[in-house]
CSV table of C-alpha atoms and ligand atoms in Angstrom, one decimal:
chain,number,residue,atom,x,y,z
A,1,MET,CA,121.3,94.9,57.6
A,2,ASN,CA,117.5,95.0,58.2
A,3,VAL,CA,115.8,98.3,58.1
A,4,PRO,CA,114.7,98.8,61.7
A,5,THR,CA,111.0,99.1,62.5
A,6,GLN,CA,110.2,102.6,63.8
A,7,ILE,CA,107.5,103.4,66.3
A,8,PHE,CA,106.5,106.9,67.3
A,9,PHE,CA,105.3,108.3,70.6
A,10,ASP,CA,102.1,110.2,70.7
A,11,SER,CA,102.7,114.1,70.6
A,12,LYS,CA,100.0,114.5,73.3
A,13,ARG,CA,102.4,112.6,75.6
A,14,ALA,CA,105.5,114.5,74.7
A,15,ARG,CA,105.5,116.6,77.8
A,16,ASP,CA,105.4,113.9,80.4
A,17,PHE,CA,107.6,111.5,78.5
A,18,ASN,CA,110.9,110.6,79.9
A,19,GLY,CA,112.9,109.2,77.0
A,20,PHE,CA,115.4,107.5,79.3
A,21,HIS,CA,112.7,105.5,81.2
A,22,PRO,CA,113.0,101.8,80.0
A,23,TRP,CA,109.3,101.4,79.9
A,24,VAL,CA,107.2,102.8,77.2
A,25,ARG,CA,103.4,102.3,77.8
A,26,ASP,CA,100.9,101.5,75.2
A,27,HIS,CA,99.0,104.8,75.6
A,28,ALA,CA,102.2,106.8,74.9
A,29,LEU,CA,102.5,105.4,71.5
A,30,VAL,CA,100.9,105.9,68.1
A,31,GLU,CA,99.4,102.6,67.0
A,32,PRO,CA,101.5,101.3,64.3
A,33,ALA,CA,100.0,101.1,60.8
A,34,VAL,CA,101.3,97.6,60.2
A,35,PRO,CA,101.3,95.2,63.2
A,36,ILE,CA,104.7,94.7,64.9
A,37,ALA,CA,105.6,91.2,66.0
A,38,SER,CA,106.2,90.3,69.5
A,39,GLY,CA,110.0,90.4,70.3
A,40,GLU,CA,110.8,92.6,67.3
A,41,VAL,CA,113.5,95.2,67.7
A,42,VAL,CA,112.1,98.8,67.3
A,43,GLU,CA,113.4,102.2,67.3
A,44,LEU,CA,111.4,104.8,69.3
A,45,MET,CA,111.1,108.1,67.5
A,46,SER,CA,109.8,111.4,68.7
A,47,PRO,CA,106.6,112.7,66.9
A,48,GLY,CA,109.0,115.0,64.9
A,49,GLY,CA,111.1,112.0,63.8
A,50,GLY,CA,114.0,112.3,66.2
A,51,TRP,CA,115.7,109.1,67.3
A,52,ILE,CA,115.2,108.3,71.0
A,53,GLY,CA,116.2,104.8,71.7
A,54,ARG,CA,116.0,101.2,70.7
A,55,GLY,CA,114.0,98.5,72.4
A,56,ILE,CA,111.8,95.4,72.1
A,57,TYR,CA,108.2,95.4,71.2
A,58,ASN,CA,105.6,93.4,73.1
A,59,PRO,CA,102.0,93.8,71.8
A,60,SER,CA,100.7,91.7,74.8
A,61,SER,CA,102.0,93.9,77.5
A,62,ARG,CA,101.0,97.5,78.7
A,63,ILE,CA,104.7,98.1,78.6
A,64,ARG,CA,104.5,98.0,74.9
A,65,VAL,CA,108.3,98.8,74.3
A,66,ARG,CA,111.2,98.1,76.7
A,67,LEU,CA,114.0,100.4,75.8
A,68,TYR,CA,117.6,99.0,76.2
A,69,GLN,CA,119.8,101.3,74.1
A,70,TRP,CA,120.1,105.0,73.7
A,71,ASN,CA,123.2,105.0,71.5
A,72,ARG,CA,122.2,104.9,67.8
A,73,ALA,CA,125.5,103.5,66.7
A,74,GLN,CA,125.2,100.3,68.7
A,75,GLU,CA,123.2,97.2,67.9
A,76,LEU,CA,120.9,95.3,70.2
A,77,ASP,CA,122.9,92.1,69.8
A,78,THR,CA,124.6,89.4,71.8
A,79,SER,CA,127.7,91.5,72.4
A,80,TRP,CA,125.6,94.3,73.8
A,81,CYS,CA,123.8,91.9,76.2
A,82,GLU,CA,127.2,90.4,77.3
A,83,ALA,CA,128.5,93.9,77.9
A,84,GLN,CA,125.6,94.6,80.2
A,85,LEU,CA,126.3,91.5,82.1
A,86,VAL,CA,130.0,92.4,82.5
A,87,ARG,CA,129.1,95.8,83.8
A,88,ALA,CA,126.6,94.3,86.3
A,89,VAL,CA,128.9,91.6,87.7
A,90,HIS,CA,131.8,94.1,87.9
A,91,LEU,CA,129.8,96.4,90.1
A,92,ARG,CA,129.2,93.6,92.7
A,93,GLU,CA,132.9,92.5,92.4
A,94,ARG,CA,134.0,96.1,93.0
A,95,TRP,CA,132.0,96.4,96.2
A,96,MET,CA,132.8,92.9,97.5
A,97,GLN,CA,136.5,93.3,97.0
A,98,ARG,CA,136.5,96.4,99.2
A,99,HIS,CA,134.0,95.2,101.7
A,100,GLN,CA,133.0,91.6,102.2
A,101,ASN,CA,132.5,88.7,99.9
A,102,HIS,CA,129.0,87.3,99.7
A,103,ALA,CA,128.2,83.8,98.4
A,104,ALA,CA,124.6,84.9,97.9
A,105,VAL,CA,124.4,88.0,95.7
A,106,ARG,CA,122.1,89.6,93.2
A,107,LEU,CA,124.2,89.8,90.0
A,108,VAL,CA,121.6,91.5,87.7
A,109,ASN,CA,118.9,93.8,89.0
A,110,SER,CA,116.6,94.4,86.1
A,111,GLU,CA,116.3,98.1,85.3
A,112,GLY,CA,118.9,98.9,87.7
A,113,ASP,CA,121.4,97.2,85.5
A,114,GLY,CA,120.0,98.3,82.2
A,115,LEU,CA,118.4,94.8,81.7
A,116,SER,CA,114.8,95.6,82.3
A,117,GLY,CA,113.1,92.2,83.1
A,118,LEU,CA,116.1,90.1,84.2
A,119,ILE,CA,117.0,89.3,87.7
A,120,VAL,CA,119.9,87.0,88.3
A,121,ASP,CA,120.7,85.8,91.9
A,122,ARG,CA,123.7,83.7,92.9
A,123,PHE,CA,123.3,81.4,95.8
A,124,GLY,CA,126.7,79.7,96.2
A,125,ASP,CA,127.1,77.3,93.3
A,126,TYR,CA,123.7,77.9,91.8
A,127,LEU,CA,122.1,80.7,89.9
A,128,VAL,CA,118.4,81.6,89.6
A,129,MET,CA,117.3,83.7,86.6
A,130,GLN,CA,113.9,85.3,87.1
A,131,VAL,CA,112.5,86.8,84.0
A,132,THR,CA,109.8,89.5,84.2
A,133,ALA,CA,109.7,90.7,80.5
A,134,GLN,CA,109.2,88.8,77.4
A,135,ALA,CA,111.8,90.9,75.8
A,136,ILE,CA,114.5,89.1,77.8
A,137,LEU,CA,113.6,85.7,76.3
A,138,ARG,CA,115.6,86.4,73.1
A,139,TRP,CA,118.8,86.5,75.3
A,140,LEU,CA,118.2,83.7,77.6
A,141,ASP,CA,120.7,81.4,76.0
A,142,THR,CA,123.3,84.2,75.7
A,143,ILE,CA,122.8,85.0,79.5
A,144,ALA,CA,122.9,81.4,80.6
A,145,ASP,CA,126.0,80.6,78.4
A,146,TRP,CA,127.8,83.7,79.6
A,147,PHE,CA,127.2,82.9,83.2
A,148,HIS,CA,128.3,79.3,82.6
A,149,ARG,CA,131.6,80.5,81.1
A,150,GLN,CA,132.3,83.1,83.8
A,151,LEU,CA,131.1,81.4,86.9
A,152,SER,CA,130.8,77.7,86.2
A,153,PRO,CA,127.7,77.3,88.3
A,154,ARG,CA,126.5,73.8,89.1
A,155,GLY,CA,123.0,74.7,88.1
A,156,ILE,CA,120.9,77.5,86.5
A,157,PHE,CA,117.3,77.7,87.3
A,158,LEU,CA,114.8,79.7,85.3
A,159,ARG,CA,111.6,81.3,87.0
A,160,ILE,CA,108.8,83.1,85.3
A,161,ASP,CA,105.9,83.5,87.7
A,162,SER,CA,102.4,83.1,86.4
A,163,LYS,CA,101.1,86.6,87.1
A,164,THR,CA,104.1,88.1,85.2
A,165,ALA,CA,103.7,85.7,82.4
A,166,GLN,CA,100.1,86.7,82.0
A,167,HIS,CA,101.0,90.5,82.0
A,168,GLU,CA,103.7,89.8,79.4
A,169,GLY,CA,101.9,87.2,77.2
A,170,MET,CA,104.4,84.4,77.9
A,171,GLU,CA,104.4,81.0,79.5
A,172,PRO,CA,105.1,80.6,83.2
A,173,ARG,CA,108.2,78.5,83.9
A,174,ASP,CA,109.9,77.0,86.9
A,175,GLU,CA,112.6,74.7,85.8
A,176,LEU,CA,116.3,73.8,85.8
A,177,TYR,CA,117.7,75.6,82.8
A,178,ARG,CA,121.2,74.4,82.8
A,179,GLY,CA,123.3,71.9,84.9
A,180,GLN,CA,122.0,70.1,87.9
A,181,SER,CA,119.7,70.7,90.9
A,182,PRO,CA,121.1,70.6,94.4
A,183,ALA,CA,120.4,67.3,96.1
A,184,GLY,CA,118.5,69.1,99.0
A,185,PRO,CA,118.1,72.5,100.4
A,186,ILE,CA,121.3,74.7,100.1
A,187,GLU,CA,123.0,76.3,103.0
A,188,LEU,CA,124.5,79.8,103.1
A,189,THR,CA,125.7,82.2,105.8
A,190,GLU,CA,124.5,85.8,105.9
A,191,ASN,CA,126.1,88.1,108.4
A,192,GLY,CA,127.2,85.1,110.5
A,193,VAL,CA,123.7,83.5,110.4
A,194,LYS,CA,123.3,80.1,108.9
A,195,LEU,CA,120.4,79.8,106.4
A,196,GLN,CA,119.0,76.9,104.6
A,197,PHE,CA,116.4,77.0,101.9
A,198,ASP,CA,115.1,75.1,99.1
A,199,LEU,CA,116.0,76.6,95.7
A,200,VAL,CA,113.5,74.6,93.9
A,201,SER,CA,110.4,75.6,95.8
A,202,GLY,CA,111.3,78.9,97.5
A,203,GLN,CA,109.5,82.2,96.8
A,204,LYS,CA,110.8,84.6,94.0
A,205,THR,CA,114.4,83.6,93.5
A,206,GLY,CA,114.6,81.7,96.9
A,207,TYR,CA,115.7,84.3,99.4
A,208,TYR,CA,115.3,88.0,99.8
A,209,LEU,CA,118.9,89.4,99.4
A,210,ASP,CA,117.7,93.1,99.2
A,211,GLN,CA,117.2,93.1,103.0
A,212,ARG,CA,120.6,91.8,103.8
A,213,ALA,CA,122.1,95.0,105.3
A,214,ASN,CA,118.7,96.1,106.8
A,215,ARG,CA,118.5,93.0,108.9
A,216,VAL,CA,121.8,93.9,110.6
A,217,ARG,CA,120.6,97.6,111.0
A,218,ALA,CA,117.3,96.5,112.5
A,219,ALA,CA,119.1,94.1,114.9
A,220,THR,CA,121.3,97.0,116.1
A,221,TRP,CA,118.1,99.0,117.0
A,222,ALA,CA,116.3,96.0,118.5
A,223,GLY,CA,115.8,96.2,122.4
A,224,SER,CA,116.2,93.5,124.8
A,225,GLY,CA,112.5,93.0,125.2
A,226,PRO,CA,110.1,90.9,123.0
A,227,MET,CA,110.1,91.3,119.3
A,228,LEU,CA,107.5,90.7,116.6
A,229,ASP,CA,108.7,89.7,113.2
A,230,VAL,CA,105.8,90.1,110.8
A,231,CYS,CA,106.1,88.5,107.4
A,232,SER,CA,109.2,86.7,108.5
A,233,TYR,CA,109.6,84.3,105.5
A,234,LEU,CA,112.7,82.3,106.5
A,235,GLY,CA,113.2,84.3,109.6
A,236,GLY,CA,115.8,86.8,108.3
A,237,PHE,CA,115.1,89.7,110.7
A,238,ALA,CA,114.4,87.4,113.7
A,239,LEU,CA,117.6,85.5,113.2
A,240,ALA,CA,119.7,88.6,112.7
A,241,ALA,CA,118.4,90.0,116.0
A,242,CYS,CA,119.1,86.7,117.8
A,243,LYS,CA,122.6,86.7,116.4
A,244,VAL,CA,123.5,89.9,118.3
A,245,GLY,CA,121.8,88.5,121.4
A,246,GLY,CA,119.0,91.1,121.2
A,247,PRO,CA,115.4,90.2,122.1
A,248,SER,CA,114.3,88.1,125.1
A,249,SER,CA,111.7,86.4,122.9
A,250,ILE,CA,110.6,86.7,119.3
A,251,LEU,CA,107.2,86.0,117.7
A,252,ALA,CA,107.6,85.4,114.0
A,253,VAL,CA,104.5,85.5,111.8
A,254,ASP,CA,104.0,84.5,108.1
A,255,SER,CA,101.0,83.1,106.1
A,256,SER,CA,103.2,80.5,104.5
A,257,ALA,CA,103.4,77.2,106.3
A,258,ARG,CA,106.3,76.1,104.1
A,259,ALA,CA,108.3,79.3,104.8
A,260,LEU,CA,107.7,78.8,108.5
A,261,GLU,CA,108.9,75.1,108.4
A,262,GLN,CA,112.1,76.3,106.9
A,263,ALA,CA,112.4,79.2,109.3
A,264,LYS,CA,112.2,76.7,112.2
A,265,VAL,CA,115.0,74.6,110.7
A,266,ASN,CA,117.0,77.8,110.4
A,267,ALA,CA,116.5,78.7,114.0
A,268,ALA,CA,117.6,75.2,115.1
A,269,LEU,CA,120.7,75.4,112.8
A,270,ASN,CA,121.8,78.4,114.6
A,271,GLU,CA,120.7,77.1,118.1
A,272,PHE,CA,118.3,79.9,118.7
A,273,SER,CA,115.5,78.6,120.8
A,274,ASN,CA,113.5,81.7,121.7
A,275,ILE,CA,111.6,82.1,118.5
A,276,GLU,CA,107.9,81.2,118.3
A,277,PHE,CA,106.5,80.8,114.8
A,278,VAL,CA,102.9,81.4,113.9
A,279,GLN,CA,101.1,80.8,110.7
A,280,ALA,CA,98.5,83.6,110.2
A,281,ASP,CA,97.3,86.5,108.0
A,282,CYS,CA,99.2,89.5,109.4
A,283,PHE,CA,96.4,92.0,109.2
A,284,ASP,CA,93.9,90.0,111.3
A,285,TYR,CA,96.6,88.6,113.6
A,286,LEU,CA,98.0,91.9,114.6
A,287,GLU,CA,94.6,93.2,115.4
A,288,GLU,CA,94.0,90.2,117.6
A,289,LEU,CA,97.3,90.8,119.4
A,290,VAL,CA,96.2,94.4,120.0
A,291,ALA,CA,93.0,93.2,121.5
A,292,SER,CA,94.8,90.8,123.7
A,293,GLY,CA,96.9,93.5,125.3
A,294,ARG,CA,100.3,92.0,124.4
A,295,LYS,CA,103.2,94.4,123.9
A,296,PHE,CA,106.5,94.3,122.1
A,297,GLN,CA,109.7,96.4,122.3
A,298,THR,CA,110.6,95.9,118.6
A,299,ILE,CA,108.4,95.3,115.6
A,300,VAL,CA,109.4,94.5,112.0
A,301,LEU,CA,106.8,94.8,109.3
A,302,ASP,CA,108.0,93.4,105.9
A,303,PRO,CA,104.8,92.7,104.0
A,304,PRO,CA,104.8,91.6,100.3
A,305,ARG,CA,104.2,94.0,97.5
A,306,MET,CA,100.9,95.6,97.7
A,307,ALA,CA,100.7,97.8,94.6
A,308,SER,CA,101.8,96.6,91.3
A,309,SER,CA,100.0,99.3,89.3
A,310,ARG,CA,99.2,103.0,89.8
A,311,GLY,CA,95.5,102.1,90.3
A,312,GLN,CA,96.4,100.0,93.4
A,313,LEU,CA,98.3,102.8,95.2
A,314,GLY,CA,95.2,104.0,97.3
A,315,SER,CA,94.4,100.3,98.6
A,316,ALA,CA,98.1,99.7,99.1
A,317,LEU,CA,98.4,102.8,101.3
A,318,ARG,CA,95.3,101.8,103.3
A,319,ALA,CA,96.8,98.3,103.9
A,320,TYR,CA,100.2,99.8,105.1
A,321,HIS,CA,98.2,102.1,107.4
A,322,ARG,CA,96.3,99.3,108.9
A,323,LEU,CA,99.3,97.3,109.5
A,324,ASN,CA,101.4,100.1,110.9
A,325,LEU,CA,98.5,101.3,113.0
A,326,SER,CA,98.3,97.9,114.7
A,327,ALA,CA,102.1,97.7,115.1
A,328,VAL,CA,102.2,101.2,116.9
A,329,ASN,CA,99.5,100.0,119.1
A,330,LEU,CA,101.4,96.9,120.0
A,331,LEU,CA,104.7,98.8,120.8
A,332,GLU,CA,105.8,99.6,124.2
A,333,PRO,CA,106.7,103.3,124.9
A,334,GLU,CA,110.1,104.0,123.2
A,335,GLY,CA,109.8,100.9,121.1
A,336,THR,CA,111.4,100.3,117.7
A,337,LEU,CA,109.4,100.0,114.6
A,338,VAL,CA,111.1,98.7,111.4
A,339,THR,CA,108.6,99.2,108.6
A,340,CYS,CA,109.2,98.2,105.0
A,341,SER,CA,107.5,98.5,101.7
A,342,CYS,CA,108.6,96.7,98.6
A,343,SER,CA,106.0,98.3,96.3
A,344,GLY,CA,107.7,100.3,93.6
A,345,ARG,CA,104.7,102.5,93.2
A,346,VAL,CA,104.9,103.6,96.9
A,347,THR,CA,107.3,106.3,97.3
A,348,ARG,CA,109.4,107.4,100.4
A,349,GLY,CA,107.1,110.4,100.6
A,350,ASP,CA,103.9,108.1,100.6
A,351,MET,CA,105.4,106.0,103.4
A,352,LEU,CA,106.3,109.1,105.5
A,353,GLY,CA,102.7,110.4,105.0
A,354,MET,CA,101.2,107.2,106.0
A,355,LEU,CA,103.3,107.1,109.2
A,356,ALA,CA,102.3,110.7,109.9
A,357,SER,CA,98.7,109.7,109.8
A,358,VAL,CA,99.4,106.7,112.2
A,359,SER,CA,101.2,109.2,114.5
A,360,LYS,CA,98.2,111.6,114.6
A,361,ARG,CA,95.8,108.7,115.0
A,362,THR,CA,97.6,107.1,118.0
A,363,ARG,CA,98.9,110.5,119.4
A,364,ARG,CA,102.4,109.0,119.6
A,365,SER,CA,105.4,110.7,118.1
A,366,ILE,CA,107.3,108.6,115.4
A,367,GLN,CA,110.9,109.5,114.7
A,368,MET,CA,112.5,108.0,111.7
A,369,VAL,CA,116.2,107.3,112.7
A,370,GLU,CA,117.2,105.4,109.5
A,371,GLY,CA,115.7,105.6,106.0
A,372,LEU,CA,117.1,102.6,104.3
A,373,GLY,CA,116.8,101.0,100.9
A,374,ALA,CA,118.0,97.8,99.1
A,375,ASP,CA,121.4,96.5,99.6
A,376,PHE,CA,124.5,97.3,97.4
A,377,ASP,CA,123.7,94.7,94.8
A,378,HIS,CA,120.3,96.2,93.9
A,379,PRO,CA,121.3,99.3,91.9
A,380,ILE,CA,118.5,101.8,91.0
A,381,ASP,CA,118.0,103.4,87.6
A,382,VAL,CA,117.4,107.1,88.3
A,383,ASN,CA,115.3,107.3,85.2
A,384,CYS,CA,113.0,104.6,86.6
A,385,PRO,CA,111.9,105.6,90.0
A,386,GLU,CA,109.9,102.4,90.2
A,387,SER,CA,113.1,100.5,90.4
A,388,GLU,CA,113.7,102.0,94.0
A,389,TYR,CA,111.1,99.6,95.2
A,390,LEU,CA,112.4,98.7,98.8
A,391,LYS,CA,111.9,101.3,101.5
A,392,CYS,CA,113.0,100.3,105.1
A,393,PHE,CA,112.5,102.8,107.8
A,394,ILE,CA,113.7,102.4,111.3
A,395,CYS,CA,111.7,104.5,113.7
A,396,ARG,CA,111.4,105.1,117.4
A,397,VAL,CA,107.9,105.4,118.7
A,398,ALA,CA,107.3,107.4,121.8
B,401,SAH,N1,111.1,89.5,106.1
B,401,SAH,C1,111.4,88.5,105.1
B,401,SAH,C2,110.9,88.6,103.8
B,401,SAH,C3,109.4,88.8,103.7
B,401,SAH,S1,108.7,88.6,102.2
B,401,SAH,C4,113.0,88.4,105.1
B,401,SAH,O1,113.7,89.1,105.8
B,401,SAH,O2,113.5,87.6,104.3
B,401,SAH,C5,107.0,88.6,102.5
B,401,SAH,C6,106.5,87.5,103.3
B,401,SAH,O3,105.1,87.8,103.6
B,401,SAH,C7,106.4,86.1,102.6
B,401,SAH,O4,107.1,85.2,103.3
B,401,SAH,C8,104.9,85.8,102.5
B,401,SAH,O5,104.7,84.4,102.7
B,401,SAH,C9,104.4,86.6,103.6
B,401,SAH,N2,103.0,87.0,103.4
B,401,SAH,C10,102.3,87.4,102.3
B,401,SAH,N3,101.1,87.8,102.6
B,401,SAH,C11,100.9,87.7,103.9
B,401,SAH,C12,99.8,87.9,104.9
B,401,SAH,N4,98.7,88.3,104.5
B,401,SAH,N5,100.1,87.6,106.2
B,401,SAH,C13,101.3,87.2,106.6
B,401,SAH,N6,102.3,86.9,105.8
B,401,SAH,C14,102.2,87.1,104.5
């Protein structure tokens, strides 16, 4: 057996170091005397020489070590990786057996499933693996083979977006990894709504499964008056509201022309004819709507991630404030505001503080009636608060 490479964390960092957090940053570590290769297995040691955990080293990333194991007796090998996949899939099966089966489901949720940097979404007969850590590359074949054996998917796609690739020192990839591509867009049903989308060219893994339950909750609170769905992507919130016969009309806004084209197809598939789609930047467009005097009874704000590092928190909160301020100004009295954040750095407390500031500024009371998160297939690692990225607050605005 090889002698494992040991790496020590800096004694100055000892106090604020959470040894069970899967990310170990560069500044928390003592620079190794001999360079360690990218992808090498390392054992993290306390300054006093105590064993903490086992992970993978990446000299190109600010997350210098990703920890995957806290049991010294185990090895970071293929059988460990497969055991993680078994646990991940079992969790979804357990929930779906007791509740409802979903053809579209997140099977692996990165840190939340002990596999920091790996997301696997199932869309019917196809799987999409999204890799956000170089460490995961060593297990790609193991993962694809395991899913192939267990689920016999028609095709497995691999996605590594260029921004992540840059942060992690790897090549961006967007390819069919195993099997075959679907001949055209694939069609799925979510909560009774038909959805079509293109697996090959969609955003992230193709569709945002994390908001599945929240779309239904939001629809439950939507009034019968006009609704505004901001950052609508394929129309998830708008379609869910139409399904329960809610709003008289819906205005859906997104900056992506391609997403809007598909959203229009989805509206037609479900025979919903009261949705108007507009391509615009949400920040400017909402301010124009305020100036025009238009009002809505329900507004959904589901903007993209605004803070990917601690340094961006201030500007992210200002952006959320700007968007939520416009939304409150567009709401009729007693309207419903569904406001979301998918930035892991922004906490629930930050969101509440931002809403309190909007409330003071507009002199309108804001009551949060539901504080929701991501759906059942997106577990959170309690040692990694950043993995609780999705916040979805349903509020009544006086
Ligand atoms: N609400 C959607 C998911 C939204 S994801 C659902 O239920 O599935 C975020 C969306 O915001 C993406 O579709 C993206 O194209 C869009 N977007 C990003 N920046 C934007 C901007 N400045 N203005 C409007 N839309 C934007």
